[in-house]
CSV table of C-alpha atoms in Angstrom, one decimal:
chain,number,residue,atom,x,y,z
A,1,MET,CA,0.0,0.0,0.0
A,2,SER,CA,1.4,3.4,-0.9
A,3,ALA,CA,2.0,6.1,1.6
A,4,SER,CA,-0.7,8.1,-0.1
A,5,ARG,CA,-3.2,5.3,0.5
A,6,ARG,CA,-2.1,4.8,4.1
A,7,SER,CA,-2.9,8.4,4.9
A,8,GLY,CA,-6.2,8.3,3.2
A,9,THR,CA,-5.6,10.2,-0.1
A,10,THR,CA,-6.5,9.3,-3.7
A,11,ASP,CA,-3.7,11.4,-5.2
A,12,GLU,CA,-1.5,9.4,-7.5
A,13,LEU,CA,1.7,10.5,-9.3
A,14,GLY,CA,1.8,10.2,-13.0
A,15,PRO,CA,4.7,8.2,-14.7
A,16,ASP,CA,6.4,11.4,-15.9
A,17,GLU,CA,5.9,13.4,-12.7
A,18,PRO,CA,8.9,14.1,-10.4
A,19,GLY,CA,9.2,12.0,-7.3
A,20,ARG,CA,8.8,8.5,-8.9
A,21,ASP,CA,12.5,7.9,-8.5
A,22,GLY,CA,12.5,9.3,-5.0
A,23,SER,CA,14.3,12.6,-5.9
A,24,ASP,CA,11.3,14.8,-4.9
A,25,PRO,CA,10.9,15.0,-1.1
A,26,GLY,CA,7.4,16.3,-1.5
A,27,GLY,CA,4.5,14.6,-3.2
A,28,PRO,CA,2.2,12.1,-1.5
A,29,ASP,CA,4.7,11.2,1.3
A,30,LEU,CA,4.8,14.8,2.5
A,31,LEU,CA,1.1,15.2,2.2
A,32,ALA,CA,0.5,12.0,4.2
A,33,ALA,CA,2.9,13.1,6.9
A,34,LEU,CA,1.1,16.5,7.1
A,35,LEU,CA,-2.3,15.0,7.3
A,36,ASP,CA,-1.4,12.3,9.9
A,37,GLY,CA,0.4,14.9,12.0
A,38,MET,CA,-2.6,17.1,12.4
A,39,ASP,CA,-4.3,17.4,15.8
A,40,ALA,CA,-7.7,17.8,14.2
A,41,ALA,CA,-9.6,15.2,12.2
A,42,LEU,CA,-9.7,16.0,8.5
A,43,CYS,CA,-11.6,14.6,5.5
A,44,ALA,CA,-12.1,16.0,2.0
A,45,PHE,CA,-14.7,15.5,-0.8
A,46,ASP,CA,-14.5,16.1,-4.4
A,47,ALA,CA,-17.2,17.9,-6.3
A,48,ASP,CA,-19.3,14.8,-6.5
A,49,GLY,CA,-19.2,14.2,-2.8
A,50,VAL,CA,-16.6,11.3,-2.9
A,51,VAL,CA,-14.2,11.1,0.1
A,52,THR,CA,-10.7,11.8,-1.1
A,53,HIS,CA,-8.8,12.3,2.2
A,54,TRP,CA,-9.1,10.8,5.6
A,55,ASN,CA,-6.4,11.3,8.3
A,56,ARG,CA,-5.5,9.3,11.4
A,57,GLU,CA,-7.3,11.7,13.8
A,58,ALA,CA,-10.5,11.1,11.9
A,59,GLU,CA,-9.9,7.3,12.3
A,60,ARG,CA,-9.3,7.8,16.0
A,61,ILE,CA,-12.5,9.6,16.5
A,62,LEU,CA,-14.9,7.5,14.3
A,63,GLY,CA,-13.0,4.2,14.1
A,64,TRP,CA,-13.2,4.1,10.3
A,65,SER,CA,-9.8,3.6,8.7
A,66,ALA,CA,-8.6,5.4,5.6
A,67,ASP,CA,-9.0,2.3,3.5
A,68,GLU,CA,-12.6,2.1,4.6
A,69,ALA,CA,-13.4,5.8,4.1
A,70,VAL,CA,-11.6,7.0,1.0
A,71,GLY,CA,-13.5,6.4,-2.2
A,72,ARG,CA,-17.0,6.3,-0.6
A,73,ARG,CA,-19.6,8.6,-2.0
A,74,GLY,CA,-21.1,10.6,0.8
A,75,LEU,CA,-21.4,9.7,4.4
A,76,ALA,CA,-24.8,8.0,4.4
A,77,GLY,CA,-25.1,4.7,6.1
A,78,TRP,CA,-21.7,4.5,7.6
A,79,ALA,CA,-20.5,7.9,9.1
A,80,VAL,CA,-24.0,9.5,9.2
A,81,ARG,CA,-27.4,8.1,9.8
A,82,SER,CA,-29.3,7.7,6.5
A,83,ALA,CA,-32.1,9.9,7.8
A,84,ASP,CA,-29.6,12.7,8.5
A,85,ALA,CA,-27.3,12.2,5.5
A,86,GLU,CA,-28.9,14.5,3.0
A,87,GLU,CA,-28.9,17.5,5.5
A,88,VAL,CA,-25.4,16.9,6.7
A,89,GLU,CA,-23.9,16.4,3.2
A,90,GLY,CA,-25.8,19.4,1.9
A,91,ARG,CA,-24.4,21.6,4.6
A,92,LEU,CA,-20.8,20.4,4.0
A,93,LEU,CA,-20.9,20.7,0.2
A,94,ALA,CA,-22.5,24.1,0.4
A,95,ALA,CA,-19.1,25.4,1.4
A,96,MET,CA,-18.1,25.1,-2.2
A,97,HIS,CA,-20.3,28.1,-3.0
A,98,ALA,CA,-20.0,30.1,0.2
A,99,PRO,CA,-17.3,32.6,1.2
A,100,GLY,CA,-14.9,31.7,4.1
A,101,ARG,CA,-15.2,28.9,6.5
A,102,GLN,CA,-18.5,27.4,7.5
A,103,VAL,CA,-19.0,26.1,11.0
A,104,HIS,CA,-21.5,23.4,11.9
A,105,GLU,CA,-22.3,20.9,14.6
A,106,PHE,CA,-23.9,17.5,14.0
A,107,ALA,CA,-23.7,13.9,15.1
A,108,LEU,CA,-21.5,11.3,13.3
A,109,LEU,CA,-21.5,7.6,13.6
A,110,THR,CA,-18.6,5.6,14.9
A,111,LYS,CA,-17.7,2.2,13.5
A,112,ASP,CA,-19.0,0.4,16.5
A,113,GLY,CA,-22.4,2.0,16.1
A,114,GLY,CA,-22.0,4.9,18.6
A,115,ARG,CA,-22.7,8.5,18.0
A,116,VAL,CA,-20.3,11.4,18.6
A,117,LEU,CA,-21.2,15.1,18.4
A,118,VAL,CA,-18.6,17.0,16.4
A,119,ARG,CA,-18.0,20.6,15.4
A,120,THR,CA,-16.8,21.0,11.8
A,121,GLN,CA,-15.1,23.8,9.8
A,122,SER,CA,-15.5,23.3,6.1
A,123,ALA,CA,-14.2,25.4,3.2
A,124,VAL,CA,-13.9,25.2,-0.6
A,125,VAL,CA,-11.0,23.6,-2.4
A,126,ARG,CA,-10.2,25.4,-5.7
A,127,GLY,CA,-8.4,24.0,-8.7
A,128,PRO,CA,-5.6,25.7,-10.8
A,129,ASP,CA,-8.3,27.6,-12.7
A,130,GLY,CA,-9.8,28.9,-9.5
A,131,LYS,CA,-13.0,26.9,-9.8
A,132,PRO,CA,-14.3,24.8,-6.9
A,133,VAL,CA,-13.2,21.2,-7.1
A,134,GLY,CA,-14.2,20.0,-3.7
A,135,VAL,CA,-14.5,20.7,0.0
A,136,TYR,CA,-12.3,20.0,2.9
A,137,CYS,CA,-13.7,19.5,6.4
A,138,ALA,CA,-11.8,19.6,9.7
A,139,PHE,CA,-13.7,18.4,12.7
A,140,SER,CA,-13.2,17.6,16.4
A,141,GLU,CA,-15.3,16.3,19.2
A,142,VAL,CA,-17.5,19.1,20.6
A,143,HIS,CA,-16.3,18.7,24.2
A,144,THR,CA,-12.7,18.9,23.1
A,145,GLN,CA,-13.4,22.1,21.2
A,146,ILE,CA,-15.3,23.5,24.1
A,147,ASP,CA,-12.4,22.7,26.4
A,148,LEU,CA,-10.1,24.5,24.0
A,149,GLU,CA,-12.3,27.5,23.8
A,150,ARG,CA,-12.7,27.6,27.5
A,151,SER,CA,-8.9,27.6,27.9
A,152,ILE,CA,-8.6,30.4,25.4
A,153,ALA,CA,-11.4,32.4,27.0
A,154,LEU,CA,-9.8,31.9,30.5
A,155,SER,CA,-6.5,33.1,29.2
A,156,GLU,CA,-8.0,36.2,27.6
A,157,ALA,CA,-10.0,37.0,30.7
A,158,LEU,CA,-7.0,36.6,33.0
A,159,PHE,CA,-5.0,39.0,30.9
A,160,GLU,CA,-7.7,41.5,30.3
A,161,ASP,CA,-10.3,41.6,33.2
A,162,ALA,CA,-8.7,39.8,36.2
A,163,GLY,CA,-8.7,41.6,39.5
A,164,TRP,CA,-5.3,40.3,40.4
A,165,GLY,CA,-1.9,40.3,38.7
A,166,VAL,CA,-1.0,37.7,36.2
A,167,VAL,CA,2.6,37.4,34.8
A,168,LEU,CA,4.1,34.7,32.6
A,169,VAL,CA,7.8,34.5,33.3
A,170,ASP,CA,10.1,32.8,30.9
A,171,VAL,CA,12.9,30.4,31.8
A,172,ASP,CA,15.3,33.4,32.0
A,173,LEU,CA,13.0,34.8,34.7
A,174,ARG,CA,11.9,37.7,32.6
A,175,PRO,CA,8.2,38.7,32.1
A,176,ALA,CA,6.9,37.4,28.8
A,177,VAL,CA,3.2,38.4,29.2
A,178,VAL,CA,1.7,40.8,31.7
A,179,ASN,CA,-1.9,41.6,32.3
A,180,VAL,CA,-3.3,45.1,33.0
A,181,HIS,CA,-3.5,44.6,36.8
A,182,ALA,CA,0.1,43.4,37.1
A,183,ALA,CA,1.4,46.2,34.9
A,184,ARG,CA,-0.3,48.7,37.1
A,185,ALA,CA,1.1,47.0,40.2
A,186,LEU,CA,4.6,47.1,38.7
A,187,GLY,CA,4.2,50.8,37.8
A,188,THR,CA,4.8,50.3,34.1
A,189,GLY,CA,2.9,49.6,30.9
A,190,ARG,CA,2.1,46.1,29.6
A,191,THR,CA,4.7,46.3,26.8
A,192,SER,CA,7.5,48.2,28.5
A,193,VAL,CA,7.8,45.5,31.2
A,194,LEU,CA,8.3,42.6,28.8
A,195,GLY,CA,11.8,41.1,28.6
A,196,ARG,CA,13.2,43.2,31.4
A,197,PRO,CA,15.0,41.6,34.4
A,198,LEU,CA,13.0,41.7,37.6
A,199,GLY,CA,15.8,43.6,39.2
A,200,GLU,CA,15.0,46.6,37.1
A,201,LEU,CA,11.4,46.6,38.4
A,202,LEU,CA,12.0,45.8,42.0
A,203,SER,CA,14.6,47.3,44.3
A,204,GLN,CA,14.0,44.9,47.2
A,205,GLY,CA,12.6,41.4,47.4
A,206,VAL,CA,13.8,40.5,43.9
A,207,GLU,CA,16.1,37.8,45.3
A,208,GLU,CA,13.3,36.1,47.2
A,209,LEU,CA,11.0,36.3,44.1
A,210,GLU,CA,13.6,34.9,41.7
A,211,SER,CA,14.4,32.1,44.1
A,212,ALA,CA,10.7,31.1,44.2
A,213,LEU,CA,10.5,31.2,40.4
A,214,GLN,CA,13.6,29.0,40.1
A,215,HIS,CA,12.1,26.5,42.6
A,216,VAL,CA,8.9,26.3,40.6
A,217,LEU,CA,10.8,25.6,37.4
A,218,ALA,CA,12.8,22.9,39.1
A,219,GLU,CA,10.3,21.3,41.5
A,220,GLY,CA,6.8,22.4,40.4
A,221,ALA,CA,4.2,24.6,42.1
A,222,PRO,CA,4.3,25.1,45.9
A,223,PRO,CA,1.4,23.7,47.9
A,224,ALA,CA,0.2,27.1,49.1
A,225,PRO,CA,0.5,30.8,48.2
A,226,ALA,CA,3.5,32.7,49.5
A,227,GLU,CA,3.5,36.3,50.8
A,228,VAL,CA,6.4,38.2,49.3
A,229,TRP,CA,7.4,41.8,50.4
A,230,VAL,CA,8.9,43.8,47.6
A,231,THR,CA,9.8,47.4,46.9
A,232,VAL,CA,8.6,48.5,43.5
A,233,ARG,CA,10.4,51.2,41.5
A,234,THR,CA,7.8,53.6,40.0
A,235,PRO,CA,8.0,57.0,38.4
A,236,GLU,CA,6.6,58.5,41.6
A,237,GLY,CA,9.2,56.8,43.8
A,238,GLU,CA,9.6,53.5,45.6
A,239,ARG,CA,6.6,51.7,47.1
A,240,ARG,CA,6.8,48.9,49.7
A,241,ARG,CA,4.2,46.3,48.9
A,242,CYS,CA,3.2,42.8,50.0
A,243,TRP,CA,2.0,40.4,47.3
A,244,ARG,CA,0.3,37.1,48.1
A,245,SER,CA,1.6,35.0,45.2
A,246,GLY,CA,0.8,31.7,43.6
A,247,PHE,CA,3.0,29.9,41.1
A,248,VAL,CA,2.4,27.2,38.5
A,249,ARG,CA,5.0,25.7,36.1
A,250,LEU,CA,4.2,25.9,32.4
A,251,ALA,CA,5.1,23.0,30.1
A,252,SER,CA,4.6,22.6,26.4
A,253,PRO,CA,1.7,20.2,25.6
A,254,LEU,CA,3.3,19.4,22.2
A,255,ALA,CA,6.5,17.8,23.5
A,256,GLU,CA,6.7,14.1,24.3
A,257,GLU,CA,8.6,15.0,27.5
A,258,PRO,CA,7.6,18.1,29.6
A,259,VAL,CA,9.6,21.1,28.4
A,260,PRO,CA,9.4,24.1,30.8
A,261,LEU,CA,8.1,27.2,29.1
A,262,GLY,CA,8.3,29.3,32.2
A,263,VAL,CA,6.2,30.1,35.3
A,264,GLY,CA,2.7,31.5,35.6
A,265,TRP,CA,2.8,33.9,38.5
A,266,LEU,CA,-0.5,35.2,40.0
A,267,PHE,CA,-0.4,37.7,42.8
A,268,GLN,CA,-2.7,39.9,44.8
A,269,ASP,CA,-1.7,43.1,46.7
A,270,VAL,CA,-2.4,42.4,50.4
A,271,THR,CA,-0.3,45.3,51.8
A,272,GLU,CA,-3.1,47.0,53.6
A,273,ALA,CA,-4.3,43.8,55.2
A,274,LYS,CA,-0.8,42.7,56.3
A,275,GLN,CA,0.0,46.2,57.7
A,276,GLY,CA,-3.3,46.0,59.6
A,277,GLU,CA,-2.4,42.6,61.0
A,278,GLN,CA,1.1,43.8,62.0
A,279,GLU,CA,-0.3,46.9,63.6
A,280,ALA,CA,-2.9,45.0,65.5
A,281,SER,CA,-0.3,42.4,66.7
A,282,LEU,CA,2.1,45.2,67.7
A,283,LEU,CA,-0.7,47.0,69.7
A,284,ARG,CA,-1.5,43.7,71.5
A,285,PHE,CA,2.1,43.1,72.4
A,286,ARG,CA,2.6,46.7,73.7
A,287,ALA,CA,-0.6,46.6,75.7
A,288,GLN,CA,0.6,43.3,77.2
A,289,GLN,CA,4.0,44.9,78.0
A,290,LEU,CA,2.3,47.8,79.7
A,291,HIS,CA,0.1,45.5,81.7
A,292,ARG,CA,3.0,43.3,82.8
A,293,ALA,CA,5.1,46.3,83.6
A,294,SER,CA,2.4,47.8,85.8
A,295,ARG,CA,2.0,44.6,87.7
A,296,ALA,CA,5.7,44.2,88.2
A,297,ALA,CA,6.1,47.9,89.3
A,298,ALA,CA,3.4,47.5,91.8
A,299,GLU,CA,5.6,45.0,93.7
A,300,CYS,CA,8.5,47.4,94.0
A,301,GLU,CA,9.0,49.2,97.3
A,302,ASP,CA,11.3,51.8,95.8
A,303,PRO,CA,9.4,54.1,93.3
A,304,VAL,CA,12.7,54.7,91.3
A,305,GLU,CA,13.0,51.0,90.9
A,306,ALA,CA,9.4,50.9,89.7
A,307,ALA,CA,10.3,53.6,87.0
A,308,THR,CA,13.2,51.4,85.8
A,309,VAL,CA,10.9,48.4,85.6
A,310,HIS,CA,8.6,50.4,83.2
A,311,LEU,CA,11.6,51.3,81.2
A,312,ASP,CA,12.9,47.8,80.9
A,313,PHE,CA,9.5,46.4,79.8
A,314,ALA,CA,9.1,49.1,77.2
A,315,LEU,CA,12.5,48.3,75.5
A,316,ALA,CA,11.4,44.8,74.3
A,317,GLY,CA,11.0,45.0,70.6
A,318,PHE,CA,10.9,48.8,70.7
A,319,ALA,CA,14.4,50.3,71.3
A,320,ASP,CA,18.0,49.4,72.0
A,321,HIS,CA,18.8,51.9,74.7
A,322,ALA,CA,16.8,54.1,77.0
A,323,LEU,CA,17.6,57.0,79.4
A,324,ILE,CA,15.6,58.8,82.1
A,325,ASP,CA,16.6,62.4,82.9
A,326,ARG,CA,14.9,64.6,85.5
A,327,VAL,CA,14.8,68.4,85.7
A,328,ALA,CA,17.4,69.7,88.0
A,329,GLY,CA,16.0,71.8,90.9
A,330,GLY,CA,12.6,70.1,90.9
A,331,PRO,CA,9.6,69.9,88.6
A,332,LEU,CA,8.6,72.7,86.3
A,333,ALA,CA,5.1,74.1,86.3
A,334,ASP,CA,3.8,75.4,83.0
A,335,ALA,CA,3.7,79.0,84.2
A,336,GLU,CA,7.3,79.0,85.3
A,337,SER,CA,9.9,80.6,83.1
A,338,GLY,CA,13.5,81.4,83.8
A,339,GLY,CA,17.0,80.4,82.9
A,340,PRO,CA,18.0,77.4,80.8
A,341,VAL,CA,16.7,74.0,81.8
A,342,ARG,CA,19.3,71.4,83.1
A,343,LEU,CA,18.7,67.7,83.3
A,344,VAL,CA,20.1,65.1,85.7
A,345,ARG,CA,20.5,61.5,84.7
A,346,VAL,CA,18.2,59.2,86.8
A,347,ALA,CA,18.5,55.8,85.1
A,348,ALA,CA,20.0,54.3,81.9
A,349,THR,CA,20.2,50.9,80.2
A,350,PRO,CA,23.7,49.3,80.4
A,351,SER,CA,25.9,50.2,77.4
A,352,GLY,CA,27.6,46.8,77.3
A,353,ALA,CA,25.9,43.4,77.9
A,354,PRO,CA,22.1,43.5,78.1
A,355,GLY,CA,20.6,43.7,81.5
A,356,PRO,CA,18.2,45.8,83.7
A,357,SER,CA,18.4,49.5,83.8
A,358,LYS,CA,20.7,51.0,86.4
A,359,VAL,CA,19.9,54.0,88.6
A,360,ALA,CA,22.4,56.8,88.2
A,361,GLY,CA,22.9,60.4,89.0
A,362,ARG,CA,22.9,60.2,92.8
A,363,ALA,CA,25.4,63.1,92.8
A,364,GLY,CA,23.0,65.3,91.1
A,365,LEU,CA,25.4,66.5,88.4
A,366,PRO,CA,23.7,67.8,85.3
A,367,VAL,CA,24.2,66.0,82.0
A,368,ARG,CA,26.3,68.0,79.5
A,369,TYR,CA,23.5,68.5,76.9
A,370,ALA,CA,24.3,71.2,74.4
A,371,GLU,CA,21.8,73.9,73.5
A,372,GLY,CA,19.2,72.6,71.1
A,373,HIS,CA,19.6,69.0,72.4
A,374,PRO,CA,16.4,66.9,71.6
A,375,ALA,CA,15.8,66.2,75.3
A,376,LEU,CA,15.9,69.9,76.1
A,377,GLN,CA,13.6,70.7,73.2
A,378,CYS,CA,11.2,68.1,74.5
A,379,VAL,CA,11.0,69.8,77.9
A,380,GLU,CA,10.5,73.2,76.3
A,381,ARG,CA,7.8,72.0,73.9
A,382,VAL,CA,6.2,69.7,76.6
A,383,GLY,CA,5.7,67.0,73.9
A,384,ALA,CA,7.3,64.1,72.2
A,385,LEU,CA,10.2,64.7,69.7
A,386,ARG,CA,11.9,62.5,67.2
A,387,ALA,CA,15.4,62.8,65.9
A,388,SER,CA,17.6,60.8,63.5
A,389,ALA,CA,21.1,60.9,62.1
A,390,GLY,CA,19.8,60.1,58.6
A,391,ALA,CA,21.4,58.1,55.9
A,392,VAL,CA,25.1,59.0,56.7
A,393,PRO,CA,28.3,57.0,56.9
A,394,ALA,CA,28.8,55.0,60.1
A,395,GLU,CA,31.6,57.4,61.4
A,396,GLU,CA,29.3,60.4,61.0
A,397,ALA,CA,26.5,58.6,62.8
A,398,ARG,CA,28.8,57.8,65.6
A,399,GLU,CA,29.9,61.5,65.9
A,400,TRP,CA,26.2,62.5,65.9
A,401,ALA,CA,25.4,60.2,68.8
A,402,LEU,CA,28.4,61.1,70.9
A,403,ALA,CA,27.8,64.8,70.4
A,404,ARG,CA,24.4,64.3,72.1
A,405,GLN,CA,25.8,62.2,75.0
A,406,TRP,CA,24.2,59.0,73.7
A,407,PRO,CA,25.7,55.6,73.1
A,408,PRO,CA,27.8,55.5,70.0
A,409,ASP,CA,25.6,53.1,68.1
A,410,ALA,CA,22.5,55.2,68.4
A,411,VAL,CA,21.1,56.4,65.1
A,412,HIS,CA,17.4,57.2,65.9
A,413,ALA,CA,16.0,58.9,69.0
A,414,LEU,CA,12.6,59.5,70.5
A,415,CYS,CA,12.2,61.8,73.5
A,416,ALA,CA,9.0,61.9,75.6
A,417,VAL,CA,8.3,64.4,78.3
A,418,LEU,CA,7.6,63.1,81.9
A,419,ARG,CA,4.5,64.9,83.2
A,420,SER,CA,2.7,64.4,86.5
A,421,ARG,CA,0.2,66.7,88.3
A,422,GLY,CA,0.5,69.3,85.7
A,423,ARG,CA,4.3,69.7,86.0
A,424,THR,CA,7.2,68.6,83.9
A,425,LEU,CA,9.5,66.2,85.8
A,426,GLY,CA,12.0,65.3,83.1
A,427,VAL,CA,12.5,63.3,79.8
A,428,VAL,CA,12.7,59.7,78.8
A,429,THR,CA,14.7,59.0,75.7
A,430,PHE,CA,14.5,55.8,73.6
A,431,LEU,CA,17.4,55.1,71.2
A,432,ARG,CA,17.6,52.7,68.2
A,433,GLY,CA,20.7,51.5,66.3
A,434,ALA,CA,21.3,51.3,62.6
A,435,GLY,CA,19.6,47.9,62.3
A,436,ARG,CA,16.2,49.4,63.1
A,437,SER,CA,13.9,51.8,61.3
A,438,ALA,CA,13.3,55.4,62.5
A,439,PHE,CA,10.7,56.1,65.1
A,440,GLU,CA,7.2,56.8,63.7
A,441,ARG,CA,4.1,58.6,65.1
A,442,SER,CA,2.7,55.4,66.5
A,443,ASP,CA,6.0,54.8,68.4
A,444,ALA,CA,5.7,58.3,69.9
A,445,MET,CA,2.2,57.5,71.2
A,446,TYR,CA,3.6,54.3,72.9
A,447,ALA,CA,6.5,56.2,74.4
A,448,GLU,CA,4.1,58.8,75.8
A,449,ASP,CA,2.1,55.9,77.5
A,450,VAL,CA,5.3,54.7,79.1
A,451,ALA,CA,6.4,58.2,80.1
A,452,VAL,CA,3.1,58.7,82.0
A,453,ARG,CA,3.9,55.6,84.2
A,454,ILE,CA,7.5,56.6,84.7
A,455,ALA,CA,6.5,60.1,85.6
A,456,ALA,CA,4.0,58.8,88.2
A,457,ALA,CA,6.7,56.7,89.8
A,458,LEU,CA,9.2,59.5,89.9
A,459,ASP,CA,6.7,61.9,91.3
A,460,LEU,CA,5.9,59.4,94.0
A,461,ALA,CA,9.6,59.1,94.8
A,462,GLY,CA,9.9,62.8,95.3
A,463,LEU,CA,13.3,62.9,93.7
A,464,SER,CA,13.4,66.6,93.6
A,465,GLY,CA,13.7,66.7,97.4
A,466,ALA,CA,15.3,63.4,98.1
A,467,GLU,CA,18.5,64.0,96.2
């Protein structure tokens, strides 16, 4: 049997045509390979309705081989019920006189007597003179076509209308396709982001994200979404965001063995929710610390010791160092005015190994604070004050701290005034090192809560008259 016959074609080469000696790589062998390699079933009819082509996918769907199909006139009695044959054949052959492709759905018969619903696309076949000489018909099972259409529709919806970011990342970890939501989240357009390294889009978090993508390429999708904190570069500046991300590995369906095409990355911005959770957790922890400090201070016979207890409990997760300074000469009433304010050290955290705060300043010598020192400004303003060395080299930050009589590793400071019974007793100063962020407004509110408790303890001690 010739290759042409095996693939279900009636084309024959003439004795004088090229290819009889095998010199022509085309001809029926190429046609047979093309037809049998198609994913869709294909059959063709000449102008009289005789089957001229029948490929292997058609054989798979209906069970009729090419030998059994090619050469039959029409489909009646074997591929279509006799009662339906006239209508089906009429709709198929009508494509010879209609523009473009014609799409139809109808039931065909399988060789074992079953019925299968197919969707067909038929179009005219024209001869060298341009006149219709037949019709070709590509068909597939309806459910297979519907699955394909659903996949295409899902892809289009994800990349046009989805309310979360969708990015297809190639094996080089560069965006290949980006939907509208993702482009907006990345602060770029849909086309400008394509092919660019993730490091050009993100200033922080890119290592963690690329590690996750490489893991998916090597091992497959993780069992649960991951929350990734990133800093996005945008024309308006950098933005810190938290993206809840899911990953799926993409492989080619056409290869015999899975060939990775990249990673599908889906993400949703959960920054506000995560920040809310963090703030709520921080508030709970600080409330617990205040409660524990109050209970521990209540057991102290010495009010000064009670003040240091409040200071030590406040340090946990909040600051690296803390200082308590009282106003020299006694508390200041709001109406009082006079010379410059001087402060005397009451207690401080140890500068070396961690441990409880130590009471100091029994001699009553003022601390050498220069004019404009944050602690002095805090007393003058009767309110909290924040200060920071800023983004400077380590040596400059050290000089900044030493000039203010603070530990040399201090970079950020927060001063809160000590007030009791309408008078200013002194200042409590919290200090952070370079490994922590600067103090924020919420930190100032917590420092003021701690200052109220320390001030009450110092007022009870009567330090202004005791020392």
